[in-house]
Short mmCIF file of C-alpha atoms in Angstrom, two decimals:
data_model
loop_
_atom_site.label_atom_id
_atom_site.label_comp_id
_atom_site.label_asym_id
_atom_site.label_seq_id
_atom_site.Cartn_x
_atom_site.Cartn_y
_atom_site.Cartn_z
CA THR A 1 131.93 -16.69 9.90
CA ASN A 2 131.76 -18.74 7.10
CA ASP A 3 128.09 -19.33 7.43
CA GLN A 4 125.87 -18.56 4.34
CA LEU A 5 122.65 -17.11 5.45
CA LEU A 6 119.29 -17.77 4.36
CA LYS A 7 117.17 -14.76 4.89
CA LYS A 8 113.81 -13.90 4.34
CA ALA A 9 113.14 -10.62 6.05
CA VAL A 10 114.58 -7.14 4.39
CA VAL A 11 114.97 -5.50 7.77
CA SER A 12 118.58 -6.04 9.03
CA THR A 13 119.78 -7.57 5.97
CA GLN A 14 122.73 -5.28 6.27
CA SER A 15 123.75 -6.25 9.93
CA THR A 16 123.44 -9.89 9.05
CA GLY A 17 125.23 -9.63 5.97
CA GLU A 18 128.36 -7.94 7.63
CA LYS A 19 128.88 -11.35 9.83
CA ALA A 20 127.93 -13.74 7.09
CA LYS A 21 129.88 -15.18 4.15
CA LYS A 22 126.77 -14.91 1.83
CA VAL A 23 123.37 -13.76 2.51
CA ILE A 24 120.48 -15.25 0.20
CA ALA A 25 117.44 -12.99 0.58
CA PHE A 26 113.81 -14.20 -0.60
CA GLU A 27 111.33 -11.44 -1.38
CA ILE A 28 108.08 -11.81 -3.00
CA ASP A 29 107.55 -8.05 -2.84
CA PRO A 30 109.21 -6.29 -5.80
CA ARG A 31 108.95 -2.85 -4.12
CA MET A 32 111.49 -4.43 -1.09
CA VAL A 33 113.55 -6.04 -3.87
CA ALA A 34 113.84 -2.53 -5.58
CA GLU A 35 114.58 -1.18 -2.33
CA LEU A 36 117.12 -3.75 -1.42
CA ARG A 37 119.03 -3.38 -4.60
CA LYS A 38 118.98 0.59 -4.43
CA ARG A 39 120.24 0.33 -0.86
CA PHE A 40 123.42 -1.90 -1.39
CA MET A 41 124.28 -1.03 -4.93
CA GLY A 42 128.00 -0.01 -5.40
CA THR A 43 128.75 -1.16 -1.90
CA PRO A 44 131.02 -3.83 -0.77
CA PHE A 45 128.19 -5.77 0.68
CA MET A 46 126.47 -6.26 -3.06
CA SER A 47 128.96 -8.64 -4.00
CA LYS A 48 127.72 -11.41 -1.25
CA LEU A 49 124.28 -10.59 -1.57
CA GLU A 50 121.82 -12.91 -3.74
CA ILE A 51 118.15 -11.76 -4.03
CA VAL A 52 115.72 -14.43 -5.03
CA VAL A 53 112.65 -12.98 -6.30
CA GLY A 54 109.50 -15.02 -5.49
CA ASP A 55 107.53 -17.49 -2.96
CA CYS A 56 110.10 -18.77 -0.65
CA ILE A 57 107.37 -21.53 0.06
CA LYS A 58 107.27 -22.49 -3.73
CA SER A 59 111.09 -22.19 -4.34
CA ASP A 60 114.06 -24.77 -3.57
CA PHE A 61 116.10 -23.88 -0.78
CA PRO A 62 119.90 -23.17 -1.60
CA ASP A 63 122.43 -24.61 0.79
CA PHE A 64 122.88 -22.44 3.98
CA ASP A 65 123.92 -23.00 7.53
CA VAL A 66 121.77 -20.35 9.31
CA CYS A 67 118.18 -18.86 8.61
CA VAL A 68 116.86 -15.80 10.06
CA ALA A 69 113.24 -14.51 9.28
CA ASN A 70 110.20 -12.51 10.20
CA MET A 71 107.49 -14.70 9.01
CA PRO A 72 103.85 -13.81 7.95
CA TYR A 73 101.41 -15.56 9.73
CA GLN A 74 99.54 -17.14 6.64
CA ILE A 75 102.98 -19.03 5.82
CA SER A 76 104.14 -19.66 9.11
CA SER A 77 103.39 -23.10 9.10
CA PRO A 78 104.36 -24.37 5.67
CA PHE A 79 107.47 -22.77 5.87
CA VAL A 80 108.35 -24.33 9.26
CA PHE A 81 107.67 -27.73 7.68
CA LYS A 82 109.56 -26.94 4.33
CA LEU A 83 112.64 -25.84 6.44
CA LEU A 84 112.78 -28.93 8.79
CA LEU A 85 112.43 -31.07 5.68
CA HIS A 86 115.29 -29.42 3.91
CA ARG A 87 117.30 -30.73 7.11
CA LYS A 88 120.83 -29.37 5.95
CA PHE A 89 121.15 -26.05 8.30
CA ARG A 90 122.47 -25.65 11.81
CA CYS A 91 119.91 -23.34 13.24
CA ALA A 92 117.02 -20.98 12.25
CA VAL A 93 116.01 -17.71 14.32
CA LEU A 94 112.61 -16.86 13.28
CA MET A 95 109.68 -14.43 14.53
CA PHE A 96 106.26 -15.50 14.62
CA GLN A 97 103.09 -14.23 16.07
CA LYS A 98 103.25 -15.10 19.59
CA GLU A 99 100.58 -17.85 19.71
CA PHE A 100 102.03 -19.33 16.82
CA ALA A 101 105.66 -19.54 18.37
CA GLU A 102 103.87 -20.88 21.98
CA ARG A 103 102.42 -23.67 19.81
CA LEU A 104 105.92 -24.87 18.48
CA TYR A 105 107.38 -25.12 21.86
CA ALA A 106 104.38 -26.19 23.78
CA LYS A 107 104.77 -29.43 25.99
CA PRO A 108 102.10 -32.39 26.21
CA GLY A 109 99.62 -31.08 28.70
CA ASP A 110 99.89 -27.30 27.72
CA LYS A 111 96.74 -25.78 26.65
CA LEU A 112 98.33 -24.84 23.27
CA TYR A 113 100.17 -28.66 22.76
CA CYS A 114 98.88 -29.61 19.25
CA ARG A 115 99.91 -31.42 16.24
CA LEU A 116 102.19 -28.72 15.18
CA SER A 117 104.15 -28.91 18.52
CA ALA A 118 104.53 -32.92 18.09
CA ASN A 119 105.50 -32.66 14.42
CA THR A 120 108.03 -29.78 15.09
CA GLN A 121 109.63 -31.14 18.11
CA LEU A 122 109.82 -34.65 16.53
CA MET A 123 112.40 -33.24 13.93
CA ALA A 124 113.60 -30.42 16.01
CA ARG A 125 114.76 -28.70 19.47
CA VAL A 126 112.72 -25.54 19.91
CA ALA A 127 113.83 -22.97 22.40
CA HIS A 128 111.91 -19.49 23.32
CA VAL A 129 114.27 -16.66 22.57
CA LEU A 130 112.51 -13.56 23.51
CA LYS A 131 108.94 -11.75 23.39
CA VAL A 132 108.55 -8.69 20.74
CA GLY A 133 105.90 -6.39 21.67
CA LYS A 134 103.66 -5.07 19.08
CA ASN A 135 104.54 -1.64 20.01
CA ASN A 136 107.91 -2.46 18.63
CA PHE A 137 106.42 -2.16 14.94
CA LYS A 138 105.35 0.73 13.07
CA PRO A 139 102.45 0.70 12.61
CA PRO A 140 101.92 -1.73 15.28
CA PRO A 141 100.13 -5.00 14.63
CA LYS A 142 97.11 -6.46 16.61
CA VAL A 143 99.16 -9.03 18.64
CA ASP A 144 102.95 -9.48 19.95
CA SER A 145 105.23 -11.79 18.44
CA SER A 146 108.02 -13.95 19.96
CA VAL A 147 111.54 -15.07 18.25
CA VAL A 148 112.26 -18.75 18.57
CA ARG A 149 115.33 -20.88 17.86
CA ILE A 150 115.10 -24.11 16.08
CA GLU A 151 118.05 -26.67 15.76
CA PRO A 152 117.26 -29.83 13.54
CA MET A 153 117.77 -33.53 15.23
CA ASN A 154 120.84 -34.89 14.06
CA PRO A 155 120.36 -37.83 13.41
CA MET A 156 116.68 -37.32 12.36
CA PRO A 157 114.39 -39.74 13.65
CA ASN A 158 114.22 -43.12 11.65
CA ILE A 159 110.49 -43.17 10.66
CA ASN A 160 108.19 -42.58 7.88
CA PHE A 161 107.36 -38.99 8.39
CA VAL A 162 104.32 -39.62 5.74
CA GLU A 163 102.72 -42.14 8.27
CA TRP A 164 103.60 -39.89 11.31
CA ASP A 165 101.96 -36.90 9.88
CA GLY A 166 98.95 -39.02 9.00
CA LEU A 167 98.65 -40.48 12.45
CA THR A 168 98.99 -37.33 14.35
CA ARG A 169 96.45 -35.41 11.65
CA ILE A 170 93.98 -37.97 13.04
CA VAL A 171 94.70 -38.04 16.75
CA PHE A 172 95.17 -34.17 17.27
CA THR A 173 91.78 -33.44 15.00
CA ARG A 174 90.08 -33.76 18.37
CA LYS A 175 92.91 -33.51 20.98
CA ASN A 176 90.66 -33.38 23.99
CA LYS A 177 88.90 -36.72 23.13
CA THR A 178 90.09 -40.21 24.18
CA LEU A 179 91.99 -42.38 21.43
CA ALA A 180 89.26 -44.86 21.50
CA ALA A 181 86.48 -42.15 20.91
CA ILE A 182 88.69 -40.49 18.01
CA PHE A 183 89.35 -44.08 16.12
CA LYS A 184 85.29 -45.23 16.52
CA SER A 185 84.49 -42.39 14.09
CA LYS A 186 83.13 -43.55 10.97
CA SER A 187 85.25 -41.46 8.65
CA VAL A 188 88.71 -42.81 10.46
CA LEU A 189 87.42 -46.28 10.18
CA GLU A 190 86.75 -46.08 6.63
CA LEU A 191 90.15 -44.50 6.16
CA LEU A 192 91.87 -47.24 7.94
CA THR A 193 90.14 -50.07 6.39
CA LYS A 194 90.96 -48.68 2.84
CA ASN A 195 94.75 -48.38 4.15
CA TYR A 196 94.83 -52.05 5.13
CA GLN A 197 93.07 -53.38 2.31
CA ILE A 198 95.59 -51.45 -0.29
CA TYR A 199 98.79 -52.73 2.25
CA CYS A 200 97.48 -56.35 2.02
CA SER A 201 96.88 -56.06 -1.90
CA LEU A 202 100.31 -54.64 -2.29
CA ASN A 203 102.09 -57.28 -0.16
CA GLU A 204 100.12 -60.26 -1.36
CA VAL A 205 98.29 -60.87 2.04
CA MET A 206 94.93 -62.09 2.15
CA VAL A 207 92.05 -60.31 3.81
CA GLN A 208 90.48 -62.52 6.41
CA ASP A 209 86.52 -62.90 5.77
CA ASP A 210 85.80 -62.09 9.32
CA PHE A 211 88.18 -58.69 9.51
CA ASP A 212 86.85 -56.16 11.89
CA ILE A 213 88.79 -53.08 11.77
CA LYS A 214 87.13 -51.88 15.18
CA LYS A 215 88.32 -55.29 16.92
CA LYS A 216 91.87 -54.80 15.34
CA ILE A 217 92.02 -50.94 16.73
CA GLU A 218 90.61 -52.22 20.36
CA ASP A 219 93.45 -54.76 20.24
CA ILE A 220 96.11 -52.13 19.61
CA PHE A 221 94.88 -50.05 22.40
CA GLU A 222 94.90 -52.89 24.83
CA GLU A 223 98.43 -53.77 24.16
CA CYS A 224 99.63 -49.96 24.51
CA ASN A 225 97.06 -49.24 27.07
CA PHE A 226 96.10 -46.06 25.29
CA LYS A 227 92.49 -46.45 25.00
CA GLU A 228 91.54 -43.53 27.43
CA THR A 229 94.39 -41.70 26.55
CA ARG A 230 94.01 -38.24 25.15
CA ALA A 231 96.45 -36.63 22.39
CA ARG A 232 96.91 -33.48 24.16
CA THR A 233 98.92 -35.58 27.00
CA MET A 234 100.73 -37.72 24.82
CA THR A 235 104.55 -37.42 24.35
CA ASN A 236 106.26 -38.22 21.08
CA ASP A 237 107.42 -41.45 22.52
CA GLN A 238 103.86 -42.43 23.24
CA LEU A 239 102.99 -41.54 19.75
CA LEU A 240 105.71 -43.34 18.21
CA LYS A 241 104.88 -46.33 20.28
CA LEU A 242 101.24 -46.13 19.03
CA LEU A 243 102.34 -45.78 15.60
CA GLU A 244 104.88 -48.68 15.80
CA ARG A 245 101.74 -50.97 17.03
CA PHE A 246 99.48 -50.11 14.06
CA ASN A 247 102.12 -50.66 11.96
CA ALA A 248 102.59 -54.20 13.60
CA HIS A 249 99.32 -54.74 12.82
CA ASP A 250 99.60 -53.99 9.28
CA ILE A 251 97.76 -50.61 9.55
CA HIS A 252 99.26 -47.79 8.08
CA PHE A 253 98.52 -44.10 7.64
CA SER A 254 99.01 -41.30 4.84
CA SER A 255 98.90 -37.75 4.98
#
């Protein structure tokens, strides 16, 4: 194919390279870098292999069509969001620890449905491909893995992702509590009051003397009938509606 392949894992580099026009391999371990160069030096494959030495989270992604990776647990979440914000790719086939993968494609009401689920599914379609048992590795890890396929939405939703992230960060902190209970907490009220005051200052809007953030929030929940709703059951359409109603009342969110 004419694909360029962004590839983090060393294993199967050769098999993927046989099908791709170019392979860009990110590798942070100098021993693996040396092994890659040793394995392919002097072969036809070397001419289409580019090795980027360093941390893929801290590096800029080049242009690519497909991403294939076996992800370490500690960078799974930041990698997914870096990948989705990159946007310009066709699909990614990624292996994660099983529970992390299940969170990516969990649906509202599922036990594992969380902020990661909502944020990922806002920007991409996620599908489970297969389970990989721990005994397929030597030495075997403590947990099973799963492979998922991620395809970015096209077009991407036309929303402010900073605000979306700020809202989901609040509502999923206690996903089993009602929204009314979450938005009564002192820290949330202080944050939204501060954000409201900043918005008014930037837009030359006078803050009323009798301004009451609690009353504003109650009015918003009455408008969209979400007072007794819990984040663990909310679809992305409902979360978008909630964000729209907050913004309509000049209340904004930040990450």
